[in-house]
């Protein structure tokens, strides 16, 4: 029930952000009702159509990554008519991942073109800075109401080493990118130590808007923009922690393959952008910032190998009935503390000037 993912490098100049393949392969399916706030964002590219993940923080406001909706050269927002936002599976519409699909087909399935696309002014695709964007919809999506949006930003997400989070997203479900999932996918990640993560990506040392995590299994990870970081609160509401910014290893920034041994994930944390969100949307802080209490279990790396075959046999029949308790089950059952693979212990700092 784990993820196997492959990162593709940033498309060359001219092909745009839509050249990125966003994929979660062989993941654990989770009922979309548990995450009714998660959206698909479809990007109409020059030669292909791609998908990334966002979250409704109100019935008409979607938060996502900047590189999902920005041109990678200019870092400016794509025109709204190149973007469609919706919910639920669209595998029957998009067909083969990476192929070109007319946006009119997606719109006919209930998706909507955003009224406004707001990329953070500090976003830089080379420096991986301020990788956050907001889409404003003219009206709520089908079935998107205040009652079922259900997610607010965690004001102070835990940075404690070993703290467990869940990453969710839509994306291709095979290594060759041949198909999209019928259900939302999930995996568990654990917070890494500041010192080790900073050795992998030097800028992390001084960042306050980023959180470094690692997969609990080397073959289980998010990749290339398809990862929304969430946590279930003690009252069973869901909190939003951030969106995937970068996957890196000691040798590669970004990682050539997201499932490389020692790969870690750097997420942009939403809590740093509360003031900006109140400036560009009609929302007040109390509308989208959670006041719930969050308890962080310790996650492990690699100890889930023994139980994976048992969980995989049950996943197909149980996935549609997954509850919010199921979402965090991987985290609560973990028994070993966070550690990075041995090659990461003695690594040198890596420059961050590579294109993603």
CSV table of N, CA, C and O in Angstrom, one decimal, residues 208-258:
chain,number,residue,atom,x,y,z
A,208,UNK,N,12.2,29.5,7.5
A,208,UNK,CA,11.2,29.4,8.5
A,208,UNK,C,9.8,28.9,7.8
A,208,UNK,O,8.9,28.7,8.5
A,209,UNK,N,9.9,28.8,6.5
A,209,UNK,CA,8.6,28.5,5.8
A,209,UNK,C,8.7,27.1,5.1
A,209,UNK,O,8.1,26.9,4.1
A,210,UNK,N,9.5,26.2,5.7
A,210,UNK,CA,9.8,24.9,5.1
A,210,UNK,C,9.9,23.9,6.1
A,210,UNK,O,10.3,24.1,7.3
A,211,UNK,N,9.5,22.7,5.8
A,211,UNK,CA,9.5,21.5,6.7
A,211,UNK,C,10.1,20.3,5.9
A,211,UNK,O,9.6,20.0,4.8
A,212,UNK,N,11.1,19.7,6.5
A,212,UNK,CA,11.8,18.6,5.9
A,212,UNK,C,11.2,17.3,6.4
A,212,UNK,O,11.2,17.1,7.7
A,213,UNK,N,10.8,16.4,5.6
A,213,UNK,CA,10.3,15.1,6.0
A,213,UNK,C,11.0,14.0,5.1
A,213,UNK,O,11.5,14.2,4.0
A,214,UNK,N,10.9,12.7,5.6
A,214,UNK,CA,11.4,11.6,4.8
A,214,UNK,C,10.3,10.5,4.8
A,214,UNK,O,9.5,10.4,5.8
A,215,UNK,N,10.3,9.7,3.7
A,215,UNK,CA,9.3,8.6,3.7
A,215,UNK,C,9.7,7.5,4.7
A,215,UNK,O,10.9,7.3,5.0
A,216,UNK,N,8.7,6.8,5.2
A,216,UNK,CA,9.0,5.7,6.2
A,216,UNK,C,9.5,4.5,5.5
A,216,UNK,O,9.9,3.5,6.1
A,217,UNK,N,9.4,4.5,4.2
A,217,UNK,CA,9.9,3.4,3.4
A,217,UNK,C,10.6,4.0,2.1
A,217,UNK,O,10.0,4.9,1.5
A,218,UNK,N,11.7,3.5,1.7
A,218,UNK,CA,12.4,4.1,0.6
A,218,UNK,C,11.7,4.0,-0.7
A,218,UNK,O,11.9,4.9,-1.6
A,219,UNK,N,10.8,3.0,-0.9
A,219,UNK,CA,10.0,3.0,-2.1
A,219,UNK,C,8.7,3.7,-2.0
A,219,UNK,O,7.8,3.5,-2.8
A,220,UNK,N,8.5,4.5,-0.9
A,220,UNK,CA,7.3,5.1,-0.6
A,220,UNK,C,7.5,6.6,-0.5
A,220,UNK,O,8.0,7.1,0.5
A,221,UNK,N,7.0,7.4,-1.5
A,221,UNK,CA,7.3,8.8,-1.4
A,221,UNK,C,6.4,9.6,-2.3
A,221,UNK,O,5.7,9.0,-3.2
A,222,UNK,N,6.3,10.9,-2.1
A,222,UNK,CA,5.7,11.8,-3.0
A,222,UNK,C,6.7,12.3,-4.0
A,222,UNK,O,7.9,12.1,-3.8
A,223,UNK,N,6.2,13.1,-5.0
A,223,UNK,CA,7.2,13.5,-6.0
A,223,UNK,C,6.7,14.6,-6.9
A,223,UNK,O,5.5,14.7,-7.1
A,224,UNK,N,7.5,15.5,-7.3
A,224,UNK,CA,7.3,16.5,-8.3
A,224,UNK,C,6.0,17.2,-8.2
A,224,UNK,O,5.2,17.2,-9.1
A,225,UNK,N,5.7,17.8,-7.0
A,225,UNK,CA,4.6,18.6,-6.9
A,225,UNK,C,3.3,18.0,-6.5
A,225,UNK,O,2.3,18.7,-6.3
A,226,UNK,N,3.3,16.7,-6.4
A,226,UNK,CA,2.0,16.0,-6.1
A,226,UNK,C,2.0,15.5,-4.6
A,226,UNK,O,2.1,14.4,-4.3
A,227,UNK,N,1.9,16.4,-3.7
A,227,UNK,CA,1.9,16.1,-2.3
A,227,UNK,C,1.4,17.1,-1.4
A,227,UNK,O,2.1,18.2,-1.1
A,228,UNK,N,0.2,17.0,-0.8
A,228,UNK,CA,-0.4,17.9,0.1
A,228,UNK,C,-0.2,17.3,1.5
A,228,UNK,O,-0.6,16.2,1.8
A,229,UNK,N,0.5,18.1,2.4
A,229,UNK,CA,0.8,17.6,3.7
A,229,UNK,C,-0.3,17.9,4.7
A,229,UNK,O,-0.7,19.1,4.9
A,230,UNK,N,-0.9,16.9,5.4
A,230,UNK,CA,-2.0,17.0,6.2
A,230,UNK,C,-1.8,16.3,7.6
A,230,UNK,O,-0.9,15.5,7.7
A,231,UNK,N,-2.6,16.7,8.5
A,231,UNK,CA,-2.6,16.0,9.8
A,231,UNK,C,-4.0,16.0,10.4
A,231,UNK,O,-4.8,17.0,10.3
A,232,UNK,N,-4.5,14.9,10.9
A,232,UNK,CA,-5.8,14.7,11.5
A,232,UNK,C,-5.7,15.2,13.0
A,232,UNK,O,-4.8,14.8,13.7
A,233,UNK,N,-6.6,16.1,13.4
A,233,UNK,CA,-6.6,16.7,14.7
A,233,UNK,C,-7.3,15.7,15.7
A,233,UNK,O,-8.0,14.7,15.3
A,234,UNK,N,-7.2,16.0,17.0
A,234,UNK,CA,-7.8,15.2,18.0
A,234,UNK,C,-9.3,15.2,17.9
A,234,UNK,O,-10.0,14.3,18.3
A,235,UNK,N,-9.9,16.3,17.3
A,235,UNK,CA,-11.4,16.3,17.1
A,235,UNK,C,-11.8,15.8,15.7
A,235,UNK,O,-12.9,15.9,15.3
A,236,UNK,N,-10.8,15.1,15.0
A,236,UNK,CA,-11.0,14.5,13.7
A,236,UNK,C,-11.2,15.5,12.6
A,236,UNK,O,-11.5,15.0,11.4
A,237,UNK,N,-11.0,16.7,12.8
A,237,UNK,CA,-10.9,17.7,11.7
A,237,UNK,C,-9.5,17.5,11.0
A,237,UNK,O,-8.6,16.9,11.6
A,238,UNK,N,-9.3,18.0,9.8
A,238,UNK,CA,-8.1,17.8,9.1
A,238,UNK,C,-7.4,19.2,9.0
A,238,UNK,O,-8.0,20.2,8.6
A,239,UNK,N,-6.1,19.2,9.4
A,239,UNK,CA,-5.3,20.4,9.3
A,239,UNK,C,-4.4,20.3,8.1
A,239,UNK,O,-3.8,19.3,7.8
A,240,UNK,N,-4.1,21.5,7.4
A,240,UNK,CA,-3.2,21.6,6.3
A,240,UNK,C,-1.9,22.1,6.8
A,240,UNK,O,-1.8,23.2,7.4
A,241,UNK,N,-0.8,21.3,6.5
A,241,UNK,CA,0.5,21.8,7.0
A,241,UNK,C,1.3,22.4,5.8
A,241,UNK,O,2.0,23.4,6.0
A,242,UNK,N,1.2,21.9,4.6
A,242,UNK,CA,2.0,22.4,3.5
A,242,UNK,C,1.8,21.7,2.2
A,242,UNK,O,1.0,20.8,2.1
A,243,UNK,N,2.6,22.1,1.2
A,243,UNK,CA,2.6,21.5,-0.1
A,243,UNK,C,4.1,21.2,-0.5
A,243,UNK,O,5.0,21.9,-0.2
A,244,UNK,N,4.2,20.1,-1.2
A,244,UNK,CA,5.6,19.7,-1.6
A,244,UNK,C,6.3,20.7,-2.5
A,244,UNK,O,5.8,21.3,-3.4
A,245,UNK,N,7.5,21.0,-2.1
A,245,UNK,CA,8.4,22.0,-2.8
A,245,UNK,C,9.5,21.3,-3.5
A,245,UNK,O,9.8,21.7,-4.7
A,246,UNK,N,10.2,20.4,-2.9
A,246,UNK,CA,11.4,19.8,-3.5
A,246,UNK,C,11.7,18.5,-2.9
A,246,UNK,O,11.5,18.3,-1.7
A,247,UNK,N,12.2,17.5,-3.7
A,247,UNK,CA,12.7,16.3,-3.2
A,247,UNK,C,14.2,16.2,-3.5
A,247,UNK,O,14.5,16.5,-4.7
A,248,UNK,N,15.0,15.9,-2.6
A,248,UNK,CA,16.4,16.0,-2.8
A,248,UNK,C,17.2,14.9,-2.1
A,248,UNK,O,16.7,14.2,-1.2
A,249,UNK,N,18.4,14.6,-2.6
A,249,UNK,CA,19.3,13.6,-1.9
A,249,UNK,C,20.6,14.4,-1.7
A,249,UNK,O,20.8,15.5,-2.2
A,250,UNK,N,21.6,13.7,-1.1
A,250,UNK,CA,22.9,14.3,-0.9
A,250,UNK,C,23.6,14.6,-2.2
A,250,UNK,O,24.4,15.5,-2.3
A,251,UNK,N,23.3,13.8,-3.3
A,251,UNK,CA,23.9,14.0,-4.5
A,251,UNK,C,23.2,14.8,-5.5
A,251,UNK,O,23.7,15.4,-6.5
A,252,UNK,N,21.9,14.9,-5.4
A,252,UNK,CA,21.0,15.6,-6.4
A,252,UNK,C,20.0,16.5,-5.8
A,252,UNK,O,19.2,16.1,-4.9
A,253,UNK,N,20.0,17.8,-6.2
A,253,UNK,CA,19.0,18.8,-5.8
A,253,UNK,C,18.5,19.4,-7.1
A,253,UNK,O,19.2,20.2,-7.7
A,254,UNK,N,17.3,19.0,-7.6
A,254,UNK,CA,16.4,18.0,-7.0
A,254,UNK,C,16.9,16.6,-7.2
A,254,UNK,O,17.8,16.3,-8.0
A,255,UNK,N,16.2,15.6,-6.6
A,255,UNK,CA,16.5,14.2,-6.8
A,255,UNK,C,16.1,13.8,-8.2
A,255,UNK,O,15.1,14.2,-8.7
A,256,UNK,N,17.0,12.9,-8.8
A,256,UNK,CA,16.7,12.3,-10.1
A,256,UNK,C,15.6,11.3,-9.9
A,256,UNK,O,14.7,11.2,-10.7
A,257,UNK,N,15.6,10.6,-8.8
A,257,UNK,CA,14.5,9.6,-8.5
A,257,UNK,C,14.1,9.8,-7.1
A,257,UNK,O,14.9,9.8,-6.2
A,258,UNK,N,12.8,10.0,-6.9
A,258,UNK,CA,12.3,10.4,-5.6
A,258,UNK,C,12.4,9.2,-4.6
A,258,UNK,O,12.3,9.4,-3.4
